[in-house]
PDB file of C-alpha atoms in Angstrom:
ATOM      1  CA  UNK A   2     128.530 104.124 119.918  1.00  0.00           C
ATOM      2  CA  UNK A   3     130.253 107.661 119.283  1.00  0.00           C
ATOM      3  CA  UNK A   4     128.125 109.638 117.291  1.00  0.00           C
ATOM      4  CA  UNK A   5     129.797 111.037 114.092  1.00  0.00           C
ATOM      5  CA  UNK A   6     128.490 114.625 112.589  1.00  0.00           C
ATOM      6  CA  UNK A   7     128.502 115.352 109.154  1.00  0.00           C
ATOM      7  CA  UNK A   8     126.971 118.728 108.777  1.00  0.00           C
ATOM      8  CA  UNK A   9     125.528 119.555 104.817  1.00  0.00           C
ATOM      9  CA  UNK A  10     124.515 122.780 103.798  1.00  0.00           C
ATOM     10  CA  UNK A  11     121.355 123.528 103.374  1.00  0.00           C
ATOM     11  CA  UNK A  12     119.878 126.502 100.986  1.00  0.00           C
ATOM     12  CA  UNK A  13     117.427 128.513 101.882  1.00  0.00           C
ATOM     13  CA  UNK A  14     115.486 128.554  98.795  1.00  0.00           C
ATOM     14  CA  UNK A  15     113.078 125.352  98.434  1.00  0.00           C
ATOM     15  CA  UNK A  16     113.628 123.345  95.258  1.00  0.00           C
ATOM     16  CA  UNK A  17     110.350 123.851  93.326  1.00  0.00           C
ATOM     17  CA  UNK A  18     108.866 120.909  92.241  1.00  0.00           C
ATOM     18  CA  UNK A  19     106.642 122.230  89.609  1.00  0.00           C
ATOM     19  CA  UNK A  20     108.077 125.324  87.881  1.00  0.00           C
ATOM     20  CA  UNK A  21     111.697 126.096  88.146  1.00  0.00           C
ATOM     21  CA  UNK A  22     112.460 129.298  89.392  1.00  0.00           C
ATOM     22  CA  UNK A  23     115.844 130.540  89.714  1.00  0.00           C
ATOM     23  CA  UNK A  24     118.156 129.737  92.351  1.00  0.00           C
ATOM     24  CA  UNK A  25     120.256 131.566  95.438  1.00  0.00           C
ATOM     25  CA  UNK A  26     123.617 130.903  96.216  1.00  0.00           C
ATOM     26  CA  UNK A  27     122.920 131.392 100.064  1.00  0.00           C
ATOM     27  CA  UNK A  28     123.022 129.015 102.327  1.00  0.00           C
ATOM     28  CA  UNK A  29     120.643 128.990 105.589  1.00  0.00           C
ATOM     29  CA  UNK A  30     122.429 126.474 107.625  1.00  0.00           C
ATOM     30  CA  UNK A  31     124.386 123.200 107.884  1.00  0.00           C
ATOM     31  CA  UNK A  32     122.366 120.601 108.458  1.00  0.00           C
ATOM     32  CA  UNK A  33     123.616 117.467 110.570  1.00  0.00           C
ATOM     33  CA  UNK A  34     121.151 114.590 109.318  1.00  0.00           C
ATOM     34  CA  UNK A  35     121.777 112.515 112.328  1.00  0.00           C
ATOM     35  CA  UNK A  36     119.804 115.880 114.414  1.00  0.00           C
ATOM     36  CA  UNK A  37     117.123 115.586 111.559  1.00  0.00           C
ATOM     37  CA  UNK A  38     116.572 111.868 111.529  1.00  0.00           C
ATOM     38  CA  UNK A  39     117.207 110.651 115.137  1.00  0.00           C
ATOM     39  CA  UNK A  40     115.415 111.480 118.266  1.00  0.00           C
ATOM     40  CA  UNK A  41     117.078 109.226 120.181  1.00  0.00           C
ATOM     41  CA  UNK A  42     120.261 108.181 119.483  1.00  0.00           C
ATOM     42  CA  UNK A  43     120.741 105.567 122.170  1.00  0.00           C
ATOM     43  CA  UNK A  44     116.987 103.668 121.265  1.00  0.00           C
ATOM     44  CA  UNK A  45     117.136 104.168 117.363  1.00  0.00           C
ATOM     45  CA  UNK A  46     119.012 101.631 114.676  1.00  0.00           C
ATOM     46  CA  UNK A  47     118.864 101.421 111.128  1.00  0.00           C
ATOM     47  CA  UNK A  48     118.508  97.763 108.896  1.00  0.00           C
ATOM     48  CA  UNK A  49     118.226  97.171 105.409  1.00  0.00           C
ATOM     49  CA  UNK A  50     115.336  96.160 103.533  1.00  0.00           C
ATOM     50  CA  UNK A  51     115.145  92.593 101.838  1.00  0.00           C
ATOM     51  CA  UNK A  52     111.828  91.899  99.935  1.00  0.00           C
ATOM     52  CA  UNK A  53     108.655  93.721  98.406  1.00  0.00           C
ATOM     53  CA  UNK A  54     105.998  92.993 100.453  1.00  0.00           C
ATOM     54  CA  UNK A  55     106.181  96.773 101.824  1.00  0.00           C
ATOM     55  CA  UNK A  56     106.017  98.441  98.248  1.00  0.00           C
ATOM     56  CA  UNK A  57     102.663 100.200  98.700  1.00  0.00           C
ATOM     57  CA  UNK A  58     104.387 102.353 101.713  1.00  0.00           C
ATOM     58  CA  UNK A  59     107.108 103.189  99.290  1.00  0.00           C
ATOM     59  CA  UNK A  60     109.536 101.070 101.108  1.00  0.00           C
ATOM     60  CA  UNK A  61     111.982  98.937  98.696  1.00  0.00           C
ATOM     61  CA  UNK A  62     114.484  96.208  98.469  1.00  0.00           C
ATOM     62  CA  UNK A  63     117.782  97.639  99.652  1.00  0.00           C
ATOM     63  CA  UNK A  64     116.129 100.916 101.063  1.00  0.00           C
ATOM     64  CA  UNK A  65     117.481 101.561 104.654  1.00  0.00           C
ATOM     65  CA  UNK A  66     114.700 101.854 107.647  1.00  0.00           C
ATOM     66  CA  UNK A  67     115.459 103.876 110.606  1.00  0.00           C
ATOM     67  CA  UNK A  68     114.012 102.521 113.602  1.00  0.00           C
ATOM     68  CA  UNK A  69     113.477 103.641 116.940  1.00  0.00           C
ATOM     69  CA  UNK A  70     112.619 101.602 119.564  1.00  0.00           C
ATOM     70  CA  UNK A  71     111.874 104.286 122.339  1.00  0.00           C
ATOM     71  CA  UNK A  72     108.439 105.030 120.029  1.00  0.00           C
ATOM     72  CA  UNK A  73     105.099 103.149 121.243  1.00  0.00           C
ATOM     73  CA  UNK A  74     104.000 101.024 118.612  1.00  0.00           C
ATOM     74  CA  UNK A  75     100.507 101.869 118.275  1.00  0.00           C
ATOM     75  CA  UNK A  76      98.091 100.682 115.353  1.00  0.00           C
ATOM     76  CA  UNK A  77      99.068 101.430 112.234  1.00  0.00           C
ATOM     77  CA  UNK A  78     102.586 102.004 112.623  1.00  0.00           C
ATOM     78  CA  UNK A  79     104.933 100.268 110.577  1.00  0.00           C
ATOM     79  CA  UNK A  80     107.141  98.593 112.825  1.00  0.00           C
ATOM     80  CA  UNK A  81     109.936  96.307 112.484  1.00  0.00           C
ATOM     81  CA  UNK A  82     109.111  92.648 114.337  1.00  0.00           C
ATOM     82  CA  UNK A  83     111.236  89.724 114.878  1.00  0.00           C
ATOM     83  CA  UNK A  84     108.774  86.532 114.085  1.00  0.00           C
ATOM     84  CA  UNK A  85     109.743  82.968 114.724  1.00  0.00           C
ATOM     85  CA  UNK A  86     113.304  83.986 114.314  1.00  0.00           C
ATOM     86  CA  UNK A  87     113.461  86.349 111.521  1.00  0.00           C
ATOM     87  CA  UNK A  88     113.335  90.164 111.342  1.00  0.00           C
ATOM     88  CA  UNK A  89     110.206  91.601 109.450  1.00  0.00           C
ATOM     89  CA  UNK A  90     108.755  95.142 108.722  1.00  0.00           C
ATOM     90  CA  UNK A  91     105.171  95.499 108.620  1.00  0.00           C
ATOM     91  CA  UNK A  92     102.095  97.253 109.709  1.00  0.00           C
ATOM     92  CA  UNK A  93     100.770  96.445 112.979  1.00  0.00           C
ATOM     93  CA  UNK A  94      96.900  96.206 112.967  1.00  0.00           C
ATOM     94  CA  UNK A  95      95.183  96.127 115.907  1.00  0.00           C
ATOM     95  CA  UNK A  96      91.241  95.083 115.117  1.00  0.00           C
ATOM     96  CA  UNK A  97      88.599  93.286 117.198  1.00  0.00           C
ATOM     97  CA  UNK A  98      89.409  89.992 115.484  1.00  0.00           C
ATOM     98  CA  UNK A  99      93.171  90.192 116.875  1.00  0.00           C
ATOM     99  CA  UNK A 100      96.592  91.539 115.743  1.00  0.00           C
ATOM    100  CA  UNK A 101      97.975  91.257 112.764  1.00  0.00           C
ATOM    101  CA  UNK A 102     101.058  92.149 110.141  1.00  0.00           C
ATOM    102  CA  UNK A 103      99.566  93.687 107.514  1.00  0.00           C
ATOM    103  CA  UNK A 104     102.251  93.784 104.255  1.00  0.00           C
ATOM    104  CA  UNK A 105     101.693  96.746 101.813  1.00  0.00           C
ATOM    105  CA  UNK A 106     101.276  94.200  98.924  1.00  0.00           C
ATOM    106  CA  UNK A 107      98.420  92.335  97.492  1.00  0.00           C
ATOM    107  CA  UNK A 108     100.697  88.801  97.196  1.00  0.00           C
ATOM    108  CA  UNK A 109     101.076  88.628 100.914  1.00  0.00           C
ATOM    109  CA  UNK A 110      98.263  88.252 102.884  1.00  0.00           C
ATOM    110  CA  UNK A 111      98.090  89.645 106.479  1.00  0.00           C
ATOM    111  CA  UNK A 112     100.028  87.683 109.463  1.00  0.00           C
ATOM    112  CA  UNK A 113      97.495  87.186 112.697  1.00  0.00           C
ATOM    113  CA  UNK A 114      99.632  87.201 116.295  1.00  0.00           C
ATOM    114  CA  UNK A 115      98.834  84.145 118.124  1.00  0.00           C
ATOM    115  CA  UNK A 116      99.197  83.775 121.621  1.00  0.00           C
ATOM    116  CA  UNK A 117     102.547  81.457 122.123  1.00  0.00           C
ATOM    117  CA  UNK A 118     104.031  82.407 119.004  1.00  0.00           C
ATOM    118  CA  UNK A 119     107.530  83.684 118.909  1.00  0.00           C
ATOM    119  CA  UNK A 120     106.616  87.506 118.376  1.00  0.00           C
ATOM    120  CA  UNK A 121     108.828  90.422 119.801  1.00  0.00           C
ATOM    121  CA  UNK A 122     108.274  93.745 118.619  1.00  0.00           C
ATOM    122  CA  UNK A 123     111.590  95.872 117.943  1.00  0.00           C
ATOM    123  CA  UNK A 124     110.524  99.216 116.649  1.00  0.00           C
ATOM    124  CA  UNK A 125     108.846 101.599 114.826  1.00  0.00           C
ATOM    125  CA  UNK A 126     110.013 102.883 111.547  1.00  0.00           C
ATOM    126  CA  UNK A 127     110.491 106.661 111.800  1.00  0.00           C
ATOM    127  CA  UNK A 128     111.941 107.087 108.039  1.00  0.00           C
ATOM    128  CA  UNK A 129     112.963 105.307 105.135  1.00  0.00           C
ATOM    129  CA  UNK A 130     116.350 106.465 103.077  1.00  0.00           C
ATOM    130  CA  UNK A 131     115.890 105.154  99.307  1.00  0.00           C
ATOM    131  CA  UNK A 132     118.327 105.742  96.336  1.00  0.00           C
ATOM    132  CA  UNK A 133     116.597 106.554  93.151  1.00  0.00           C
TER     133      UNK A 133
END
């Protein structure tokens, strides 16, 4: 995969998210997002969301996940997870009682890993790119 660079500008004044202030013309730097957003290139992919069931993490139907699968996924993380055939994003929870998939919605209760069951573990999600 040949890595393509796109490099933005970015200012050096903040954007103020209470009250405005006025601002500069100068620019700091250009910013290539793929140096921002990707550790590693050669362990990190991106999918597409499909669903809700991730809502309360602010992650949306059509929003874009960036994955890497270099990072350990520890508990907590919100990983993506290929389960019985399908490709899911979840938390991983790691309790006493077992592991589980934990969805961040309150119509989807939490998935327990059983031993034998078709479970692979693909990634963590590093960010999540959303339109407004």
């Amino acid at each position: 995969m040949q890595k393509t660079t796109i490099r933005l500008p970015l200012y050096v004044s903040p954007v103020q998210a209470g009250f405005p202030s006025p601002a500069d013309d100068y620019i700091e730097l250009d910013l290539d997002l793929n140096d921002y957003l990707i550790d590693k290139p050669h362990s990190t992919f991106c999918v597409r969301v499909k669903g809700n069931s991730m809502e309360g993490t602010l992650i949306r139907k059509d929003d874009i996940l960036i994955v890497d699968r270099s990072k350990t996924p520890t508990n907590g993380r919100v990983i993506v997870a290929a389960l019985n055939g399908e490709f899911t994003v979840k938390r991983l929870l790691i309790t006493s009682a077992g592991a589980f998939l934990q969805a961040e919605h309150p119509a989807y209760d939490p998935i327990r890993i059983e031993p034998g069951m078709d479970f692979q573990i693909w990634g963590v999600v590093t960010y999540t790119i959303h339109k407004q």
